[in-house]
Coordinates of C-alpha atoms in Angstrom, one line a residue:
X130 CA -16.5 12.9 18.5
X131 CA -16.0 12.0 22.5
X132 CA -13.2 12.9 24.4
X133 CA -10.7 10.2 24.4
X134 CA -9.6 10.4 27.9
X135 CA -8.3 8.2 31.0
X136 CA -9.0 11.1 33.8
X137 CA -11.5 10.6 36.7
X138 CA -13.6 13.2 37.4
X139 CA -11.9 15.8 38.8
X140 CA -8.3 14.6 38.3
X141 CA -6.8 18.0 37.7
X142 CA -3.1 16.4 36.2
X143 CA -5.0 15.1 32.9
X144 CA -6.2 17.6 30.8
X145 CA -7.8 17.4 27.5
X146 CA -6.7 19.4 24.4
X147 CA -7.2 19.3 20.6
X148 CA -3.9 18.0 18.7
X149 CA -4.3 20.4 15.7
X150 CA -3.2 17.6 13.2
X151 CA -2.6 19.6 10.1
X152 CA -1.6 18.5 6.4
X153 CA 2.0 19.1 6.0
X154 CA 2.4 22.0 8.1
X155 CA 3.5 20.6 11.2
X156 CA 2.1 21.4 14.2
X157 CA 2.2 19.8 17.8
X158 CA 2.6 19.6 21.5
X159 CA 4.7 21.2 24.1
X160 CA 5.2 18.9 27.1
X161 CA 3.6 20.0 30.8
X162 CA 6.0 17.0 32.4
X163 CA 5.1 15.2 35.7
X164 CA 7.7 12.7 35.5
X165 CA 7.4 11.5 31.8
X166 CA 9.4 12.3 28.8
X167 CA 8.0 13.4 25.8
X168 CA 8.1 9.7 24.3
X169 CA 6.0 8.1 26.7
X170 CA 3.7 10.6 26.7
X171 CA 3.1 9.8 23.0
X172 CA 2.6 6.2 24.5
X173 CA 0.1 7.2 27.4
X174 CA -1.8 9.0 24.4
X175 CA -1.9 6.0 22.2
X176 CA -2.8 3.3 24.3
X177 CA -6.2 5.2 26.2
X178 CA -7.1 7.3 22.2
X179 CA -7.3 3.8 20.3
X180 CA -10.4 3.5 19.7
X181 CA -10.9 7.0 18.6
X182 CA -10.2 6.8 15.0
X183 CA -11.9 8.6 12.5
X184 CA -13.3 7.1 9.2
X185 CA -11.1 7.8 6.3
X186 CA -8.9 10.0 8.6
X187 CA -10.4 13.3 8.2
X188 CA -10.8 16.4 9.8
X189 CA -8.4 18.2 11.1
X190 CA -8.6 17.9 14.7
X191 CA -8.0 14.7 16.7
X192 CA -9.6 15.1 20.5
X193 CA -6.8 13.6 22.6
X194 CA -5.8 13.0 26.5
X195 CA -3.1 11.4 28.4
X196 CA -1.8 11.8 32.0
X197 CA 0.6 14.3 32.7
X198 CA 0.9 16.4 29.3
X199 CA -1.2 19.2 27.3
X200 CA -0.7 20.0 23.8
X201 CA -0.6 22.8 22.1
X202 CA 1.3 24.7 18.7
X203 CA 4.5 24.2 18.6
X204 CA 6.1 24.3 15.6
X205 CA 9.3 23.1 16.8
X206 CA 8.0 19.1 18.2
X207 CA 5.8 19.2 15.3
X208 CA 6.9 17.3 12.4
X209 CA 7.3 14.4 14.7
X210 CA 4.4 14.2 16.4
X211 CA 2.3 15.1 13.0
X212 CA 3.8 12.2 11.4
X213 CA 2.6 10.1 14.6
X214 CA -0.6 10.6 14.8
X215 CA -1.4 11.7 11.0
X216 CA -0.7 7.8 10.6
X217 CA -2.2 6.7 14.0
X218 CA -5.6 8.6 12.6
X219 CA -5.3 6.3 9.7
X220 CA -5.1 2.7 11.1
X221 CA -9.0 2.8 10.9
X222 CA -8.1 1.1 7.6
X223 CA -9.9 -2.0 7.1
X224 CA -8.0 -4.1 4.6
X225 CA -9.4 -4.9 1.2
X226 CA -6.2 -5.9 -0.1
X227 CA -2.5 -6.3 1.6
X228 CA 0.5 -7.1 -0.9
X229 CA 4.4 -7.8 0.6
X230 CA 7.1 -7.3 -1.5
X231 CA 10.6 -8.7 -0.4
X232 CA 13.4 -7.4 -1.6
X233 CA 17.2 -8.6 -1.7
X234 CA 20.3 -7.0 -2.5
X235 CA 22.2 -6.9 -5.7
X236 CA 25.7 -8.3 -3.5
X237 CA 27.2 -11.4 -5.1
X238 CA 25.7 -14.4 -3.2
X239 CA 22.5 -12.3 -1.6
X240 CA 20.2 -15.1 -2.9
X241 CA 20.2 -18.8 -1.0
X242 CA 19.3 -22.1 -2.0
X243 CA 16.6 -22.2 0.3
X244 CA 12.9 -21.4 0.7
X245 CA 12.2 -17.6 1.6
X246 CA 8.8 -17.2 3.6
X247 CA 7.1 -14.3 5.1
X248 CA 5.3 -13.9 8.9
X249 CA 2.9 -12.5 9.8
X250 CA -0.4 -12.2 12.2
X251 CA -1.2 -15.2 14.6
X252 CA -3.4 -17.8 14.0
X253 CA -3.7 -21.1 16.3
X254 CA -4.1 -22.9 12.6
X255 CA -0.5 -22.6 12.1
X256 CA 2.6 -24.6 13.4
X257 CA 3.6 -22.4 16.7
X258 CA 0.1 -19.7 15.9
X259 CA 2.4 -18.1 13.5
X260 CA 1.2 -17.6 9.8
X261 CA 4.3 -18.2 7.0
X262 CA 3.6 -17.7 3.6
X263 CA 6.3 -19.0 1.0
X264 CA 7.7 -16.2 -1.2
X265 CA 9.9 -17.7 -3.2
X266 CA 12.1 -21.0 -3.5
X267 CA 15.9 -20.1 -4.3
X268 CA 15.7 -16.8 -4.8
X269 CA 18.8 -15.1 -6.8
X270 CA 20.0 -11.7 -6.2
X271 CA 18.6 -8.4 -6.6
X272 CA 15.3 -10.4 -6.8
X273 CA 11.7 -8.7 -5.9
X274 CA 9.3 -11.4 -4.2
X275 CA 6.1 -10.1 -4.3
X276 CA 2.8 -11.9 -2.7
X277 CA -0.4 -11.5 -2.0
X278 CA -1.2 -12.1 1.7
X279 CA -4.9 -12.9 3.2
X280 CA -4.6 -11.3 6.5
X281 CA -8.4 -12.7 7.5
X282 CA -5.9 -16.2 7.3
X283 CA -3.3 -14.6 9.0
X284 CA -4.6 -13.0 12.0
X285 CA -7.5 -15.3 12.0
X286 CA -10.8 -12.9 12.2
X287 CA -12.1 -10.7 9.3
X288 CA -11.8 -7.4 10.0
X289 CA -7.9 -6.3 10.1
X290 CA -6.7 -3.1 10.5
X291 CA -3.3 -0.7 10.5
X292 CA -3.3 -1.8 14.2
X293 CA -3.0 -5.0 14.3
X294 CA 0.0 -4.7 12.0
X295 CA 3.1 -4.9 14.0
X296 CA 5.6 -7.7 13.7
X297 CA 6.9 -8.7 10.4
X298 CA 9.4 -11.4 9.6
X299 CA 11.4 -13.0 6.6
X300 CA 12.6 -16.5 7.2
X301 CA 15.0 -18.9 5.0
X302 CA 14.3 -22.4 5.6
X303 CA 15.9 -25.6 4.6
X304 CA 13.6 -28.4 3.2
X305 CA 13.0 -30.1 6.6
X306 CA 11.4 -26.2 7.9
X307 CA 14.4 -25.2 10.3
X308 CA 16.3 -22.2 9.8
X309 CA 18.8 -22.0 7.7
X310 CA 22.4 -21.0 8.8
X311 CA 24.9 -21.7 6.6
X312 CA 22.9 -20.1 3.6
X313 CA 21.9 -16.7 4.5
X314 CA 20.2 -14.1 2.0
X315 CA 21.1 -10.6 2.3
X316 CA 17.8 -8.5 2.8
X317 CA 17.3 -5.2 1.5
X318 CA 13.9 -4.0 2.8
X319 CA 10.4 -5.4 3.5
X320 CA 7.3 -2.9 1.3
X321 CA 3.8 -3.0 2.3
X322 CA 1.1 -1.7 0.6
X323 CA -2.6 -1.9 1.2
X324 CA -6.1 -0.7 -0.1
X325 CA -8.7 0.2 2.6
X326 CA -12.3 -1.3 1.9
X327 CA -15.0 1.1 0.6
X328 CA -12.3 3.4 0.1
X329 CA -9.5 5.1 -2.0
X330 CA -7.5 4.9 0.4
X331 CA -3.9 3.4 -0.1
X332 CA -0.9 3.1 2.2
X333 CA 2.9 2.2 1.9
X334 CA 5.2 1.1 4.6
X335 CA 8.7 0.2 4.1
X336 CA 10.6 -1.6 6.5
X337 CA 14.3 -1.8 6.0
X338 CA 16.3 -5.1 6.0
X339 CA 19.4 -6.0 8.7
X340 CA 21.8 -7.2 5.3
X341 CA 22.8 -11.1 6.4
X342 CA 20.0 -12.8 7.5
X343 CA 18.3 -16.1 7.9
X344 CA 15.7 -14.7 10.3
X345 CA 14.8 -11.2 10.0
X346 CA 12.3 -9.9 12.4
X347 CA 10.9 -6.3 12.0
X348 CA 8.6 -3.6 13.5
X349 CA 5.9 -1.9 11.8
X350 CA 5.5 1.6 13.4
X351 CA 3.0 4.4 12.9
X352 CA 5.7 6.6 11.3
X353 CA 6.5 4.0 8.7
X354 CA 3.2 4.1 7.2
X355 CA 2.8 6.9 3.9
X356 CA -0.8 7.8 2.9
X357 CA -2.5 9.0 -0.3
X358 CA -6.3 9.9 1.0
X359 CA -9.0 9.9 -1.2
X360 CA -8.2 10.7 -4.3
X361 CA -10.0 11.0 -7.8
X362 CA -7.7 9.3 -10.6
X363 CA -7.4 12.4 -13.5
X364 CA -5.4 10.9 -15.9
X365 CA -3.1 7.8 -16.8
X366 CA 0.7 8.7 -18.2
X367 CA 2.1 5.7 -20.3
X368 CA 5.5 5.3 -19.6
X369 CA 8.9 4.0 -21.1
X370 CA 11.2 3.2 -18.6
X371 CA 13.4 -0.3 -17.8
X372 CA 12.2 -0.6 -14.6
X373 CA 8.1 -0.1 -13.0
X374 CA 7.8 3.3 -11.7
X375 CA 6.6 2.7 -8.1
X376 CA 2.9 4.1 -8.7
X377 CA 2.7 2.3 -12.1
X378 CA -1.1 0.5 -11.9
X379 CA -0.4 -3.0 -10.9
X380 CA -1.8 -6.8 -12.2
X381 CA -4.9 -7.7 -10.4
X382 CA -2.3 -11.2 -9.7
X383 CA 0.8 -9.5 -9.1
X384 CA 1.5 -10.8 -12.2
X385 CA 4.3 -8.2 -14.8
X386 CA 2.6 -5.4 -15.9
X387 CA 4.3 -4.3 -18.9
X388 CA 2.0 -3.4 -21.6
X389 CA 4.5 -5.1 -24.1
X390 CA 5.2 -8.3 -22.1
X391 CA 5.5 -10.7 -24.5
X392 CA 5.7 -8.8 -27.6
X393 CA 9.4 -6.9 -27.5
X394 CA 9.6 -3.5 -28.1
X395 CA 9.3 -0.8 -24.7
X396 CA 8.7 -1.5 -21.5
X397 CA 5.3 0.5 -21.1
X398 CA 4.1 0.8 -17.8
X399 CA 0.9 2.8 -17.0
X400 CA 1.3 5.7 -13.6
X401 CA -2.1 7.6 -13.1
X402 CA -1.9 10.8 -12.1
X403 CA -4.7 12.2 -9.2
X404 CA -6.9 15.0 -8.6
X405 CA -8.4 16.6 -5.1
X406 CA -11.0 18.2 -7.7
X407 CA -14.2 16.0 -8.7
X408 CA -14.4 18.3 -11.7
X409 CA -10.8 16.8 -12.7
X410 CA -11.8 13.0 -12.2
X411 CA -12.0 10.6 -15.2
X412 CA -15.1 8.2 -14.9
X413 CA -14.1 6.2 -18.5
X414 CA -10.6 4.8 -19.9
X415 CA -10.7 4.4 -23.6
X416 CA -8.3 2.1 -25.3
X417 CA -8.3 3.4 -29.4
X418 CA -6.6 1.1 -32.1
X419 CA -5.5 2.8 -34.7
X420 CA -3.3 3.2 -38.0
X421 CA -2.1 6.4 -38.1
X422 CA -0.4 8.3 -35.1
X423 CA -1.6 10.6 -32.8
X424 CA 2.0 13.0 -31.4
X425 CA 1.2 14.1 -28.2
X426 CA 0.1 10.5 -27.1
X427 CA 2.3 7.3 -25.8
X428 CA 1.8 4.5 -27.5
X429 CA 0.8 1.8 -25.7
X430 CA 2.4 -0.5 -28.2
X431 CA 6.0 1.5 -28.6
X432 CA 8.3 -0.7 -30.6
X433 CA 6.7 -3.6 -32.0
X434 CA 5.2 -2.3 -34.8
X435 CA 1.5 -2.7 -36.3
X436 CA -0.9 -0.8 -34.5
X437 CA -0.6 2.1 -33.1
X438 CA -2.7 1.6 -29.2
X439 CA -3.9 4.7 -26.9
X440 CA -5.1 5.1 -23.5
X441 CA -7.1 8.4 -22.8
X442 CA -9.9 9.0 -20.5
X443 CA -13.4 10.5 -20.5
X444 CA -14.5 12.9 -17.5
X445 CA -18.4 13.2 -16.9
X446 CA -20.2 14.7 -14.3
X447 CA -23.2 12.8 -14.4
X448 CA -20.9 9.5 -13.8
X449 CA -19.2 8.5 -11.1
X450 CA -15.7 9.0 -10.6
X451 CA -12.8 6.4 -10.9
X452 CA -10.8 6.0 -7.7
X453 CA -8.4 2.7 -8.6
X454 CA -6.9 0.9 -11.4
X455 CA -5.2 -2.5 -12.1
X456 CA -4.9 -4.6 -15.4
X457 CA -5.7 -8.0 -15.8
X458 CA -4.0 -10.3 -18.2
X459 CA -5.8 -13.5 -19.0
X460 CA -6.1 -16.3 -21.6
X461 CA -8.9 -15.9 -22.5
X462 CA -11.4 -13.1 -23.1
X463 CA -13.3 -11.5 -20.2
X464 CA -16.7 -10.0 -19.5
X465 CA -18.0 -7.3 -17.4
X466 CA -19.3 -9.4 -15.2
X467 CA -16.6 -11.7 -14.6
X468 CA -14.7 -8.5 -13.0
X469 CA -17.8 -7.6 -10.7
X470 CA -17.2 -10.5 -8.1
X471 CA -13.5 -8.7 -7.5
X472 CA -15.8 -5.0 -7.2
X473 CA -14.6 -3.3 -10.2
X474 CA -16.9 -1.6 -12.1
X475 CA -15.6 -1.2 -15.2
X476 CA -13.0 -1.7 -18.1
X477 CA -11.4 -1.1 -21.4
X478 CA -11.5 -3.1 -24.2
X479 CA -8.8 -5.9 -24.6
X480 CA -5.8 -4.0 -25.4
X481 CA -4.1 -6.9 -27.0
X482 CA -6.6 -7.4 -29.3
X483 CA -5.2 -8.4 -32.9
X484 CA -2.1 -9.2 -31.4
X485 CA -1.7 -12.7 -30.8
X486 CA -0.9 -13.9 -27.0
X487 CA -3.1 -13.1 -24.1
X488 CA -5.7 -10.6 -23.3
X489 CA -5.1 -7.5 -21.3
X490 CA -7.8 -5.2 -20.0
X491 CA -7.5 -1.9 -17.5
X492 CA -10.3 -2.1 -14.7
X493 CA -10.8 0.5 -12.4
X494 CA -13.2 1.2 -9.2
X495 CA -15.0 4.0 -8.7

C-alpha cells in the first residue's frame, strides 16, 4: 500500500510512520508537537489518509502521515487511538444493507401523537435535500421503531460507505410536516447496523438520545462504530428469553422473529454463534420434525405442543461456508430460487410446516 502522506519533498516536519493497529491490544502514538494537540493531529491524519482504506480492514499495519506528529508504541494513548482508526480502517464498507432502530424510553408520556421520522444523507429529491423516512405514527412508550433505510435514496449515488455517514436525526412532526413542540417524545438512543457487500462484515453504532425532544440531531463518529470481521457462522443456539437477544438472526423484513409468533408457547429466538476457524464453519442448517425428543437440543417449538422441531447444522469441507443468516416468514411457500434475487444461497425447510399459519424458512449466505 502507498504512503498516505501530505509532505513535499523534502519537508523534514512530516514524517511517515506505521500506526501498528493491533486487535485488542492497544497500541498507538506519542505526539512530536509543533503547535497541535494530540486531537487535531488525529484530524490532520484523517482528512490527507482517507482514501487509504483497506478492503475488509485487514492487516495489521495502516501506513499513515500528518504534519507535525510521528507515531510510535505507546501503550498509554493507545486504546484511544486504536479504537479510532481500527474503525476508520473499516469505513471501506460498502453497504449491502443499513437498518435504524429508534428507541424511546419507558417514562410516562415518552410517546407523542405525532409522526416520528428519521434523516439522513442528502438528496436534491427531497424537500430542503434532506432525506426523511417515517418510522412510526404515534408511537407509545418504550417502543422500538425499526426501518429499513435505502441509503443509494438517501444520499443519492450507489456506492455508500462508513464515511459518508455522519449526521443523523429523529424528528416529530405534526400532520401539516412542522415540528412539533407541544408533543415531545423522550429518546433513548439511535442503533445502526449494517452488512458490507461481498462481505461478512457487520457493524453496530449506537448513538445515544438527548431525553425530550422534538428534533434530535446526532453525530456518527469513528469510535461509535463496533465490528465483527469476517466471521464463519459455527452453530445456531435456540433461545428462550422474553425479550430478542441482540445477535438473535433477524427477519429478512424486520418483521418479529420469534420462532413461536403466532402459536403461544416460548419466545424462541435463534443467536449463532461464530468461528475464526474454517474447519469450525457450518455450510448446511437442518430443520428435523420429529415425535420423540432429543435432550440436549432446544426446541424450536417449546410450549405449544405437537411436534417436537430442531435446528442443527452440517459442517463440510468440500462446501462453502455460511457467513449470514435471517429468516423469512411468508404466506405462502417459497422456493430456492425466489431467495436467489436477495443473494442467499440457501435454506431450511419450512419450519412451520404442519402447523397451520405462515411459512418460516432460515436462509443463510455464504
Amino acid at each position: 500500500m502507498p504512503w498516505c502522506r501530505q509532505a513535499e519533498d523534502g519537508d523534514s516536519d512530516r514524517k511517515a510512520a506505521d500506526a501498528d493497529v493491533g486487535s485488542g491490544t492497544g497500541s498507538a502514538g506519542r505526539r512530536v508537537v509543533r503547535g497541535q494537540s494530540f486531537q487535531r493531529a488525529l484530524h490532520a491524519l484523517f482528512r490527507p489518509c482517507r482514501q487509504m482504506r483497506q478492503p475488509s480492514c485487514r492487516g495489521n499495519k495502516f501506513p499513515t502521515a500528518f504534519p507535525g506528529a510521528d507515531l510510535s508504541g505507546r501503550e498509554d494513548l493507545g486504546p484511544k487511538f486504536d479504537k479510532r482508526v481500527q474503525s476508520f480502517r473499516c469505513d471501506n464498507c460498502v453497504f449491502e444493507s443499513f437498518v435504524v432502530y429508534v428507541r424511546l424510553e419507558n417514562w410516562v408520556r415518552a410517546g407523542t401523537n405525532y409522526r416520528v421520522f428519521f434523516e439522513i444523507g442528502h438528496n436534491k429529491g427531497y424537500d430542503r435535500e434532506q432525506p426523511h423516512y417515517l418510522m412510526k405514527e404515534s408511537p407509545s412508550s418504550g417502543d422500538v421503531m425499526a426501518r429499513m433505510i435505502d441509503v443509494r435514496d438517501a444520499f443519492g449515488k450507489d456506492l455508500v460507505t462508513v464515511a459518508d455517514v455522519s449526521r443523523l436525526a429523529v424528528v416529530a412532526r405534526t400532520d401539516n410536516g412542522g415540528v412539533g413542540t407541544g408533543d415531545q417524545i423522550a429518546l433513548r438512543d439511535v442503533i445502526l447496523e449494517v452488512q458490507c457487500a461481498g462481505s461478512a462484515r457487520v457493524g453496530r453504532a449506537q448513538i445515544a438520545g438527548s431525553g425530550w425532544t422534538a428534533e434530535w440531531v446526532g453525530q456518527v463518529k469513528p469510535e461509535n462504530w463496533e465490528w465483527r470481521g469476517d466471521q464463519y457462522i459455527s452453530g445456531v443456539d435456540v433461545v428462550y428469553e422474553d425479550d430478542p437477544p441482540r445477535e438473535a438472526v433477524k427477519q429478512v423484513d424486520l418483521g418479529n422473529a420469534d420462532i413461536n409468533s403466532g402459536y403461544g408457547g416460548k419466545f424462541v429466538w435463534l443467536v449463532p454463534t461464530y468461528s475464526d476457524r474454517r474447519e469450525d464453519a457450518c455450510t448446511e442448517m437442518v430443520v428435523t420434525i420429529q415425535y420423540d425428543s432429543i435432550p440436549s437440543l432446544n426446541d424450536l417449538a417449546a410450549g405449544t405442543g405437537g411436534h417436537f422441531r430442531y435446528l442443527t447444522c452440517k459442517k463440510d469441507a468440500e462446501k462453502l461456508p455460511i457467513r449470514h443468516l435471517a429468516l423469512h416468514r411468508s404466506e405462502s411457500e417459497v422456493q430456492l430460487e425466489d431467495i436467489r434475487k436477495d443473494k442467499y444461497n440457501g435454506m431450511t425447510m419450512d419450519i412451520n410446516k404442519d402447523r397451520r399459519g405462515t411459512f418460516l424458512y432460515l436462509l443463510w449466505r455464504t
